[in-house]
GROMACS .gro file of C-alpha atoms in nm:
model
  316
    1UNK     CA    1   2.182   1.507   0.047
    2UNK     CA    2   1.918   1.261  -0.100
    3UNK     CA    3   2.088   0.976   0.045
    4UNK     CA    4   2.125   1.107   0.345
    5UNK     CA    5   1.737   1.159   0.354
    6UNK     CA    6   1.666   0.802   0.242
    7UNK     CA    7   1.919   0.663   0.562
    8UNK     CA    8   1.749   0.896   0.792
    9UNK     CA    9   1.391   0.767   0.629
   10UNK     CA   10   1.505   0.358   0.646
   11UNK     CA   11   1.656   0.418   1.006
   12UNK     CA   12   1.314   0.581   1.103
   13UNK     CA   13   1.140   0.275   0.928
   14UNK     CA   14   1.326   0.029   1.143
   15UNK     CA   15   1.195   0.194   1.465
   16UNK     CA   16   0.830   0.167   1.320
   17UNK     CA   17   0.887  -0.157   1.200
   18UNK     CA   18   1.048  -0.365   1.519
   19UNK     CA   19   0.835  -0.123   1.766
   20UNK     CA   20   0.541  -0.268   1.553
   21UNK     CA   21   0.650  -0.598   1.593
   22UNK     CA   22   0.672  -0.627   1.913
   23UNK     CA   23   0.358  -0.444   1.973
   24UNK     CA   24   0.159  -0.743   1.820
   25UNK     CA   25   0.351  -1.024   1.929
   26UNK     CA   26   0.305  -0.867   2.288
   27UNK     CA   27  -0.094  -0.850   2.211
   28UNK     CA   28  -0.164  -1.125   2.010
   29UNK     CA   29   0.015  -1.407   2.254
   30UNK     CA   30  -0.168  -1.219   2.510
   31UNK     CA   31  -0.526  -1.290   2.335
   32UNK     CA   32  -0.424  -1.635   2.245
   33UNK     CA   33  -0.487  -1.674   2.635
   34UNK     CA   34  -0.768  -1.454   2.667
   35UNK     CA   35  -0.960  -1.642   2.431
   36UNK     CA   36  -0.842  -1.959   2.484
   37UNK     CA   37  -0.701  -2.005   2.172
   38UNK     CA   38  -0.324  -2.189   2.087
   39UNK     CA   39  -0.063  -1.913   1.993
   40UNK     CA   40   0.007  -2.098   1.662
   41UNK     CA   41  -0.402  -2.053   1.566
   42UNK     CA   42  -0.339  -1.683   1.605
   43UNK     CA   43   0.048  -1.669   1.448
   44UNK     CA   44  -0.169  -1.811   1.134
   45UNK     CA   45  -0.439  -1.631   1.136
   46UNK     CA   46  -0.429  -1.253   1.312
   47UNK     CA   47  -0.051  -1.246   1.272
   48UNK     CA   48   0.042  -1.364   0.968
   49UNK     CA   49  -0.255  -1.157   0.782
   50UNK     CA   50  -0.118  -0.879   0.973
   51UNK     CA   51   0.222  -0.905   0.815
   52UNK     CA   52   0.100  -1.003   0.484
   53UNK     CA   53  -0.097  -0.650   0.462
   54UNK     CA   54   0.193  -0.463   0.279
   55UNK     CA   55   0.209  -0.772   0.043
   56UNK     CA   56  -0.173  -0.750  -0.036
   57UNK     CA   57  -0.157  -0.335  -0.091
   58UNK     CA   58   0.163  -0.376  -0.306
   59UNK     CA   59   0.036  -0.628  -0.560
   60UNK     CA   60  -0.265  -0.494  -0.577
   61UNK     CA   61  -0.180  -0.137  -0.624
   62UNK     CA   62   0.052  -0.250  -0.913
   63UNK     CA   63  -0.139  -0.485  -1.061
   64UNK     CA   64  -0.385  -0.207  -1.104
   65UNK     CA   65  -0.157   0.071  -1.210
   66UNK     CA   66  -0.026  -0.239  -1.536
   67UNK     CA   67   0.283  -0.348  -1.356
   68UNK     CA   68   0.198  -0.720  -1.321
   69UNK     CA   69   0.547  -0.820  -1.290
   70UNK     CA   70   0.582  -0.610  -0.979
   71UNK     CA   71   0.297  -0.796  -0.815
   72UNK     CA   72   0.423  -1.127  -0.939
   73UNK     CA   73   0.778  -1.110  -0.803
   74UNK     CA   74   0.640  -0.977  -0.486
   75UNK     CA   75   0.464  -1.250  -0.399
   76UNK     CA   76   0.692  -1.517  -0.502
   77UNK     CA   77   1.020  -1.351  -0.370
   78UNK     CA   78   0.811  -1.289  -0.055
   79UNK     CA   79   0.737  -1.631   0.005
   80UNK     CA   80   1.095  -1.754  -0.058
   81UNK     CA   81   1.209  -1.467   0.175
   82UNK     CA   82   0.954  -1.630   0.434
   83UNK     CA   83   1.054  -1.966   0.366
   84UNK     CA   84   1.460  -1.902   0.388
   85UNK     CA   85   1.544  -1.559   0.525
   86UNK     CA   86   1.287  -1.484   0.745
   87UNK     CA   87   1.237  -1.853   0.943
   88UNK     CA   88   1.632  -1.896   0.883
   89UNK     CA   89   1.718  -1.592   1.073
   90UNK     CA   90   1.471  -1.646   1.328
   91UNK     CA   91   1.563  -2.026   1.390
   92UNK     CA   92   1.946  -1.879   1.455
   93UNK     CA   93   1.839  -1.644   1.716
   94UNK     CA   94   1.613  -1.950   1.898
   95UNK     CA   95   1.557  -2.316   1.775
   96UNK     CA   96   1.190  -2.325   1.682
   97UNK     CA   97   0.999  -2.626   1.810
   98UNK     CA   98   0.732  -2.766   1.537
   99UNK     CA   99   0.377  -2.909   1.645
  100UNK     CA  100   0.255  -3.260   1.519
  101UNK     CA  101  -0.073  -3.085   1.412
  102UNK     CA  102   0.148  -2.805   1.214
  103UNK     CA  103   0.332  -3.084   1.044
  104UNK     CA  104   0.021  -3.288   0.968
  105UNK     CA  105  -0.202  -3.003   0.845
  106UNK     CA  106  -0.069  -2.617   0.832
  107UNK     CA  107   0.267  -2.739   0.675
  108UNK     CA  108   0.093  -3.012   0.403
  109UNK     CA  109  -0.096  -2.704   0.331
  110UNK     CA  110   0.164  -2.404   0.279
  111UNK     CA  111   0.317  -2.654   0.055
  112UNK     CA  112  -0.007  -2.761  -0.153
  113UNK     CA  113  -0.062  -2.393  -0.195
  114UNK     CA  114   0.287  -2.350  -0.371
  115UNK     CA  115   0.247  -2.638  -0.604
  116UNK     CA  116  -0.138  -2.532  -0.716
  117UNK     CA  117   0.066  -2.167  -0.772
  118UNK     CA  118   0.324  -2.331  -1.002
  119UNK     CA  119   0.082  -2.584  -1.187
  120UNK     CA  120  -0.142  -2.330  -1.241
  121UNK     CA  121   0.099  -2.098  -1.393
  122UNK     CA  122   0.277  -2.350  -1.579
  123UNK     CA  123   0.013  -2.534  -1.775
  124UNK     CA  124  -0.157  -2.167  -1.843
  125UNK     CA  125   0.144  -1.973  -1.892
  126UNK     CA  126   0.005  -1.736  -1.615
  127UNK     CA  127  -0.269  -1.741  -1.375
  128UNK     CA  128  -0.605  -1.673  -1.491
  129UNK     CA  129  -0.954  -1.489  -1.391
  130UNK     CA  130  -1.074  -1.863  -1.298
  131UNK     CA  131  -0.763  -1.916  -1.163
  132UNK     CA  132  -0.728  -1.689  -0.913
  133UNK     CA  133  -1.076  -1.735  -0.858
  134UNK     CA  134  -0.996  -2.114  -0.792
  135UNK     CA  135  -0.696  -2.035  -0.497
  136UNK     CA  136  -0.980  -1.804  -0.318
  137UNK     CA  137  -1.190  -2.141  -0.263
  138UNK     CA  138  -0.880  -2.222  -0.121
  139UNK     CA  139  -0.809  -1.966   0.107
  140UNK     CA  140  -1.232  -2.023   0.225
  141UNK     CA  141  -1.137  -2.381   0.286
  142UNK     CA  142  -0.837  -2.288   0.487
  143UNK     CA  143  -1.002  -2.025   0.728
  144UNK     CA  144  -1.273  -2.307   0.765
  145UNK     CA  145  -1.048  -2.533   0.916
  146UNK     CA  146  -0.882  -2.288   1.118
  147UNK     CA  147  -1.221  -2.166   1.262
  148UNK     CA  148  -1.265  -2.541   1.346
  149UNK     CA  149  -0.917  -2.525   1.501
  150UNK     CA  150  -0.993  -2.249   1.697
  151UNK     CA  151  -1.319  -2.422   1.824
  152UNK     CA  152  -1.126  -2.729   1.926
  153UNK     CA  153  -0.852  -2.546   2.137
  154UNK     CA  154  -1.132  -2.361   2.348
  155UNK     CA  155  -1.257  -2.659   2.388
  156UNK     CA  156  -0.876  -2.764   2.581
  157UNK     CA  157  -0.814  -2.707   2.935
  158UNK     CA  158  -0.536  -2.684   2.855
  159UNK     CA  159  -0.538  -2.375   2.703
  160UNK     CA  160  -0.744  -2.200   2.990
  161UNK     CA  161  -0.558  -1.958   3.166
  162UNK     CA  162  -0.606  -1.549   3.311
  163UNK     CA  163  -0.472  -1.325   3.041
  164UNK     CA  164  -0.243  -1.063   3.236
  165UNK     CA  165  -0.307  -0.844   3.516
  166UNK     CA  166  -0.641  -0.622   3.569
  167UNK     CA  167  -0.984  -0.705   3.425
  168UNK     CA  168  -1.128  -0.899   3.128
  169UNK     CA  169  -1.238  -0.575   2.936
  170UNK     CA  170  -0.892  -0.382   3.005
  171UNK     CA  171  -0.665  -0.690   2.942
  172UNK     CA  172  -0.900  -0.720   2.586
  173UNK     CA  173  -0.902  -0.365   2.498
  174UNK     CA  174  -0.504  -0.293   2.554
  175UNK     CA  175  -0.363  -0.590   2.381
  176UNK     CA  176  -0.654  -0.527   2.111
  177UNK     CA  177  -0.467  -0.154   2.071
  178UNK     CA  178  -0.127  -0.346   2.075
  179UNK     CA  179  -0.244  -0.557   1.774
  180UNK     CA  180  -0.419  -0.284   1.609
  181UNK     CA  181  -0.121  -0.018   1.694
  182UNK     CA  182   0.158  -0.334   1.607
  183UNK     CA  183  -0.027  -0.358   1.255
  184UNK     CA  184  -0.036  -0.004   1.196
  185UNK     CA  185   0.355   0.031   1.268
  186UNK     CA  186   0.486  -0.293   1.068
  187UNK     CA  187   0.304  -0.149   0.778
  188UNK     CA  188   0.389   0.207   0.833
  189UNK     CA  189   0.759   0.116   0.893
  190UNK     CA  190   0.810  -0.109   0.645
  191UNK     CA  191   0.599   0.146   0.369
  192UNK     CA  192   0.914   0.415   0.466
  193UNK     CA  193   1.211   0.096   0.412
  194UNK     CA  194   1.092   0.020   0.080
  195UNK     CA  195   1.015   0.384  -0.079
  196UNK     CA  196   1.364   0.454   0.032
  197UNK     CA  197   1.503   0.159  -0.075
  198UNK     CA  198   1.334   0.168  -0.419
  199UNK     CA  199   1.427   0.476  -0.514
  200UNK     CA  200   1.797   0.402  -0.476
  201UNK     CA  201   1.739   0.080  -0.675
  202UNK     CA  202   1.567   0.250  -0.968
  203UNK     CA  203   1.827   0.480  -0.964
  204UNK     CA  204   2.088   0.224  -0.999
  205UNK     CA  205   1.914   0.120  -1.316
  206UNK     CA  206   1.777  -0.240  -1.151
  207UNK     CA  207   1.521  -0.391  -1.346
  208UNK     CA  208   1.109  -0.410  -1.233
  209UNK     CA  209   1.114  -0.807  -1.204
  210UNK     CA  210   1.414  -0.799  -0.995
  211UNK     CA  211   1.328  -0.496  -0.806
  212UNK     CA  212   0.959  -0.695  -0.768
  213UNK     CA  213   1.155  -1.050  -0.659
  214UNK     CA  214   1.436  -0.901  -0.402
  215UNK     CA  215   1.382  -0.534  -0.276
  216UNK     CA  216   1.019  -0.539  -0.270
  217UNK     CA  217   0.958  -0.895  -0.172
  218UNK     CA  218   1.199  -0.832   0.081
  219UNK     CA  219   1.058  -0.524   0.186
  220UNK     CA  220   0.716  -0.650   0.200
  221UNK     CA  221   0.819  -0.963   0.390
  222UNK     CA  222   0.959  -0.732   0.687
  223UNK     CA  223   0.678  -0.736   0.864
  224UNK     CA  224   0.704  -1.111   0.871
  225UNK     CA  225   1.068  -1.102   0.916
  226UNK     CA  226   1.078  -0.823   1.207
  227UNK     CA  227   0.751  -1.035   1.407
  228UNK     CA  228   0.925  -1.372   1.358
  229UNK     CA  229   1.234  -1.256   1.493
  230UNK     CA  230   1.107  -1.095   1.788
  231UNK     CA  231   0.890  -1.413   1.878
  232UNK     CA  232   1.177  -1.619   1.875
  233UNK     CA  233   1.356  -1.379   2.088
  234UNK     CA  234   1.049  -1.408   2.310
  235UNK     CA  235   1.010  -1.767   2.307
  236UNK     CA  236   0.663  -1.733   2.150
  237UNK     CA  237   0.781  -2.008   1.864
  238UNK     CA  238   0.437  -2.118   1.774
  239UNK     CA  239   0.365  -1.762   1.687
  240UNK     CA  240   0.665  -1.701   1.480
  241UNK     CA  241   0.583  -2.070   1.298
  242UNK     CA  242   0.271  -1.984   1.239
  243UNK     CA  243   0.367  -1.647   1.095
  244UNK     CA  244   0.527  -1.765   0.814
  245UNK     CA  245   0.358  -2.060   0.711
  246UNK     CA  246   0.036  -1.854   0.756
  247UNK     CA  247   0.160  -1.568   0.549
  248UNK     CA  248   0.280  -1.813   0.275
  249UNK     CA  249  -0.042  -1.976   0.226
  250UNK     CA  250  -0.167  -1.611   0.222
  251UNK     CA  251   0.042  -1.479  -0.019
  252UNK     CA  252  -0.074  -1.751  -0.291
  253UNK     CA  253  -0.436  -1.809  -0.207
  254UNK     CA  254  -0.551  -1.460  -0.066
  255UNK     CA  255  -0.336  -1.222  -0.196
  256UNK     CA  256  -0.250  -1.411  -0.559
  257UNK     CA  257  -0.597  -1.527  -0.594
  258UNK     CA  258  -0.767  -1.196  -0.518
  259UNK     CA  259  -0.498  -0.988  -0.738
  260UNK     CA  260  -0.585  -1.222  -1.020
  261UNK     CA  261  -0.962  -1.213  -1.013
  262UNK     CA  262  -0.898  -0.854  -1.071
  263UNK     CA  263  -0.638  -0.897  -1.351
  264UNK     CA  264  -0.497  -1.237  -1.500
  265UNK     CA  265  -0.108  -1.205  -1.480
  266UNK     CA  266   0.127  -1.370  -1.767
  267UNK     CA  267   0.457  -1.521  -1.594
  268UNK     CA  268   0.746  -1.502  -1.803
  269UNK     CA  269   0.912  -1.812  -1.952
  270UNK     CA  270   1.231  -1.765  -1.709
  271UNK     CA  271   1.009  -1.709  -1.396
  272UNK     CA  272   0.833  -2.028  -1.437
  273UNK     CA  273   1.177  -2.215  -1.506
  274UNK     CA  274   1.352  -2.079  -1.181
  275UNK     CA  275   1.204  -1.831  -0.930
  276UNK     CA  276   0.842  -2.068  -0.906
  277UNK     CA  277   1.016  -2.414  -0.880
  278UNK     CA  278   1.292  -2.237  -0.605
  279UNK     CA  279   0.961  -2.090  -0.422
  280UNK     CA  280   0.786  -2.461  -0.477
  281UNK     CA  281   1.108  -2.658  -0.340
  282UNK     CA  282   1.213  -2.399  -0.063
  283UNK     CA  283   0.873  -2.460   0.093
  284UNK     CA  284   0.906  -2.851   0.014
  285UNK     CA  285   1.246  -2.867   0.170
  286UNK     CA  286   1.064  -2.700   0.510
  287UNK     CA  287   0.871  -2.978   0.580
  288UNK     CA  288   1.167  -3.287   0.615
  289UNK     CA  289   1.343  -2.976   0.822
  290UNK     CA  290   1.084  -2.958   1.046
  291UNK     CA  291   0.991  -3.337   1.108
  292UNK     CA  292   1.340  -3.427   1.235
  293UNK     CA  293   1.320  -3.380   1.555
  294UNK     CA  294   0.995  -3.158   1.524
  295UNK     CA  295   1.254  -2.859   1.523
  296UNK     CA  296   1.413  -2.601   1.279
  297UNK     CA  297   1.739  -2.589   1.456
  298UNK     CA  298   1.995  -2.326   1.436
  299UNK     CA  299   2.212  -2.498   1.153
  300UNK     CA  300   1.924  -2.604   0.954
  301UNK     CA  301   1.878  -2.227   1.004
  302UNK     CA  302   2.196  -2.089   0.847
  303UNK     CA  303   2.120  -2.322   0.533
  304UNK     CA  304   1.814  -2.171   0.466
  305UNK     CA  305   1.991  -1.848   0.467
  306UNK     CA  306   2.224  -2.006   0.282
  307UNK     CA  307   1.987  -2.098   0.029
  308UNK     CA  308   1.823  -1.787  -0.015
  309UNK     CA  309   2.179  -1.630  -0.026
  310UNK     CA  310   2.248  -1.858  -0.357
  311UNK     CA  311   1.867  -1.721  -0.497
  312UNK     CA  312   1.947  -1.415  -0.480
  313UNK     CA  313   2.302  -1.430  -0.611
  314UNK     CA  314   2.086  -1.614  -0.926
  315UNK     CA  315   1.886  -1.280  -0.956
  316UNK     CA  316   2.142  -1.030  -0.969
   0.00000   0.00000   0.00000
């Protein structure tokens, strides 16, 4: 009977989850246009904070409650389920075309975030108070440029264009509620996924790091996963691009740095020998994958899932 209740509870998850989904894909390419603003500004920004809530609540909540290697395996399996499951999958579905200004900025900076991580963390043997301190400045100097990003695309005509059917306030109030309402169901959803899934995992007698580095990190990254695959599905590439190297630079800078500040986390001597140098070079390998041919194509798809196939077959 308890399983039965957790397949009902994961089923009703996945209806919260991809109705979420596509609930602020829907609104948020729809504001891009209202506000004159390039889909990938908003896939980085709006979106992929959006999906990165359950990350934030997770890690915090356990780095609170002592369980630091909860927090830490969430965040670094989530970023190497970004990196290879999530933008693999969604590159199968629909090649994803890569802007020169991703690959010369956004991309540069995922992967600078990844290396300060692992530096950090190596030459520490965890991350600090200053530390995390240190990756908020970070995350400041990142939303700077992206407010100066934003400011340059209104400043495009290219980017000027009516913003559905109806009037200014109506078209900015309902795809406001499908943002807010998409939010709301991606976290809700994916909340219902990973209590289920959890409790089956405990049961099984997994341990914390790996439940922390593959169920939760998975779990958490649904969101992203779920809002990236329905972009692709709607063409809206530059949203599901932005998505995940948005939510990566996230995850280390906002999430890691603010989690930190709060409590200094020790990484354990096999974490900073595999899972952070597979989370550094995953998010390396991205960029040579994207500059050929400014594309993540479908096979350079499957061998990210490929790759994240062989991490996880390292974990368990």
């Amino acid at each position: 009977m308890p399983l039965l209740i957790h397949l009902v509870v994961f089923a009703v998850g996945v209806a919260f989850l991809f109705g979420g989904a596509d609930g602020l894909v829907r609104g948020s390419s729809n504001l891009a246009r209202y506000f004159r603003v390039h889909p990938l500004v908003v896939g980085l920004t709006v979106v992929a904070f959006g999906t990165s809530a359950p990350e934030l609540v997770v890690s915090l909540v356990a780095a609170l409650r002592g369980n630091p290697d909860i927090a830490l395996g969430n965040v670094v399996g989530s970023n190497i389920a970004n990196a290879a499951l999530v933008l693999g999958l969604a590159a199968v579905i629909r090649p994803l075309t890569v802007g020169k200004k991703t690959l010369l900025q956004e991309v540069p900076i995922m992967i600078a975030a990844q290396l300060a991580f692992l530096v950090l963390a190596w030459f520490g043997s965890g991350v600090s108070r200053v530390d995390g301190l240190i990756l908020l400045a970070g995350m400041l100097a990142f939303s700077t440029l992206m407010l100066h990003r934003t400011i340059d695309d209104r400043a495009s005509s290219l980017l000027r264009g009516p913003c559905g059917e109806g009037s200014a306030w109506k078209c900015l109030l309902k795809n406001t509620f499908f943002v807010g309402a998409g939010i709301l169901g991606l976290v809700f959803g994916s909340n219902l996924m990973i209590d289920s899934g959890e409790a089956l995992a405990r049961a099984a007698g997994v341990s914390e790091w790996v439940i922390g580095a593959t169920l939760i990190a998975v779990g958490t990254s649904l969101p992203e996963l779920a809002t990236s695959l329905v972009a692709a599905y709607r063409r809206e590439t530059d949203i599901c691009i932005g998505n995940v190297v948005g939510s990566n630079i996230f995850n280390v800078l906002l999430i890691l740095g603010t989690v930190t500040a709060i409590r200094p986390l020790a990484v354990p001597q096999s974490v900073l020998h595999f899972e952070l140098p597979a989370m550094f070079l995953l998010c390396l390998l991205l960029w040579p994958i994207m500059v050929t041919g400014k594309r993540v194509s479908r096979l350079e798809g499957l061998l990210l899932l490929s790759l994240y196939g062989l991490f996880i077959s390292q974990l368990v």
